[in-house]
């Protein structure tokens, strides 16, 4: 049986189109394009428009990135400007 292609399913929680939210999206998009090209999807969730969606993932700070797949579920908070920390948080590179 062939191994199923691994795919990253991410949710980015933001609060409106602030400078911080836009920077977080730009940073995570660049990291994904550089390291997961063709193997990821990012769903943007604006908690100002959909506050109930944040309850399901227990979001306490904004912006927060939630890695839903592949398991385990992980949450990363910040603007994602530190590429190495994001790669470790997404399990793309091992923690050293």
CSV table of C-alpha atoms in Angstrom, one decimal:
chain,number,residue,atom,x,y,z
A,1,UNK,CA,0.0,0.0,0.0
A,2,UNK,CA,1.4,3.4,-1.0
A,3,UNK,CA,2.0,5.9,1.8
A,4,UNK,CA,-0.6,8.7,1.7
A,5,UNK,CA,0.9,12.1,0.9
A,6,UNK,CA,1.3,14.1,4.1
A,7,UNK,CA,-0.7,17.3,4.1
A,8,UNK,CA,-0.7,20.3,6.5
A,9,UNK,CA,-4.1,21.8,7.4
A,10,UNK,CA,-3.6,25.1,9.1
A,11,UNK,CA,-6.0,27.7,10.6
A,12,UNK,CA,-4.8,31.2,11.2
A,13,UNK,CA,-6.9,33.1,13.7
A,14,UNK,CA,-6.7,36.9,13.3
A,15,UNK,CA,-8.7,39.9,14.6
A,16,UNK,CA,-9.5,42.1,11.6
A,17,UNK,CA,-7.0,43.3,9.0
A,18,UNK,CA,-4.5,44.8,11.3
A,19,UNK,CA,-0.8,45.3,10.5
A,20,UNK,CA,0.0,42.5,12.9
A,21,UNK,CA,-2.5,40.1,11.3
A,22,UNK,CA,-1.3,40.9,7.8
A,23,UNK,CA,2.3,40.4,8.8
A,24,UNK,CA,1.5,37.1,10.4
A,25,UNK,CA,-0.3,35.9,7.2
A,26,UNK,CA,2.5,37.1,5.0
A,27,UNK,CA,5.1,35.3,7.2
A,28,UNK,CA,3.3,32.0,7.4
A,29,UNK,CA,2.4,32.0,3.7
A,30,UNK,CA,6.1,32.5,2.8
A,31,UNK,CA,7.2,29.8,5.2
A,32,UNK,CA,4.6,27.4,3.8
A,33,UNK,CA,5.5,28.2,0.2
A,34,UNK,CA,9.2,27.7,0.9
A,35,UNK,CA,8.9,24.4,2.9
A,36,UNK,CA,5.5,22.9,2.1
A,37,UNK,CA,4.7,24.0,-1.4
A,38,UNK,CA,1.7,22.0,-2.7
A,39,UNK,CA,1.2,20.2,0.6
A,40,UNK,CA,-0.7,22.7,2.8
A,41,UNK,CA,-3.9,24.7,3.1
A,42,UNK,CA,-4.4,27.8,5.3
A,43,UNK,CA,-7.9,28.8,6.5
A,44,UNK,CA,-8.1,32.3,7.7
A,45,UNK,CA,-10.5,32.9,10.6
A,46,UNK,CA,-11.3,36.4,11.6
A,47,UNK,CA,-12.6,36.2,15.1
A,48,UNK,CA,-14.3,39.6,14.9
A,49,UNK,CA,-16.5,38.2,12.2
A,50,UNK,CA,-16.8,34.7,13.6
A,51,UNK,CA,-16.1,34.7,17.3
A,52,UNK,CA,-17.7,31.3,17.9
A,53,UNK,CA,-15.1,29.6,15.7
A,54,UNK,CA,-12.3,30.6,18.1
A,55,UNK,CA,-14.0,28.7,21.0
A,56,UNK,CA,-13.5,25.4,19.2
A,57,UNK,CA,-9.7,25.7,19.1
A,58,UNK,CA,-9.6,27.5,22.5
A,59,UNK,CA,-7.9,30.6,21.1
A,60,UNK,CA,-6.5,32.9,23.8
A,61,UNK,CA,-4.2,35.2,21.8
A,62,UNK,CA,-4.2,36.7,18.3
A,63,UNK,CA,-2.7,35.9,15.8
A,64,UNK,CA,-2.6,32.1,16.5
A,65,UNK,CA,-1.8,29.4,14.0
A,66,UNK,CA,-3.4,26.0,14.6
A,67,UNK,CA,-1.9,23.0,12.9
A,68,UNK,CA,-4.8,20.5,12.7
A,69,UNK,CA,-3.0,18.0,10.4
A,70,UNK,CA,-0.8,16.1,10.5
A,71,UNK,CA,-1.2,15.2,14.1
A,72,UNK,CA,-0.5,16.2,16.8
A,73,UNK,CA,-2.5,19.4,16.9
A,74,UNK,CA,-0.2,22.4,17.6
A,75,UNK,CA,-0.7,26.1,18.3
A,76,UNK,CA,1.8,28.8,17.5
A,77,UNK,CA,1.2,32.4,18.7
A,78,UNK,CA,2.9,35.5,17.3
A,79,UNK,CA,3.7,37.1,14.0
A,80,UNK,CA,5.7,34.0,12.7
A,81,UNK,CA,8.7,36.1,11.9
A,82,UNK,CA,11.0,33.5,13.5
A,83,UNK,CA,11.1,30.9,10.7
A,84,UNK,CA,13.0,28.3,12.7
A,85,UNK,CA,10.5,28.4,15.6
A,86,UNK,CA,7.6,28.1,13.1
A,87,UNK,CA,9.3,25.1,11.4
A,88,UNK,CA,9.7,23.4,14.7
A,89,UNK,CA,6.1,24.2,15.7
A,90,UNK,CA,4.8,22.7,12.5
A,91,UNK,CA,7.0,19.6,12.9
A,92,UNK,CA,8.7,20.4,9.6
A,93,UNK,CA,12.1,20.2,11.3
A,94,UNK,CA,12.9,18.3,14.5
A,95,UNK,CA,13.5,20.1,17.8
A,96,UNK,CA,17.2,20.1,18.6
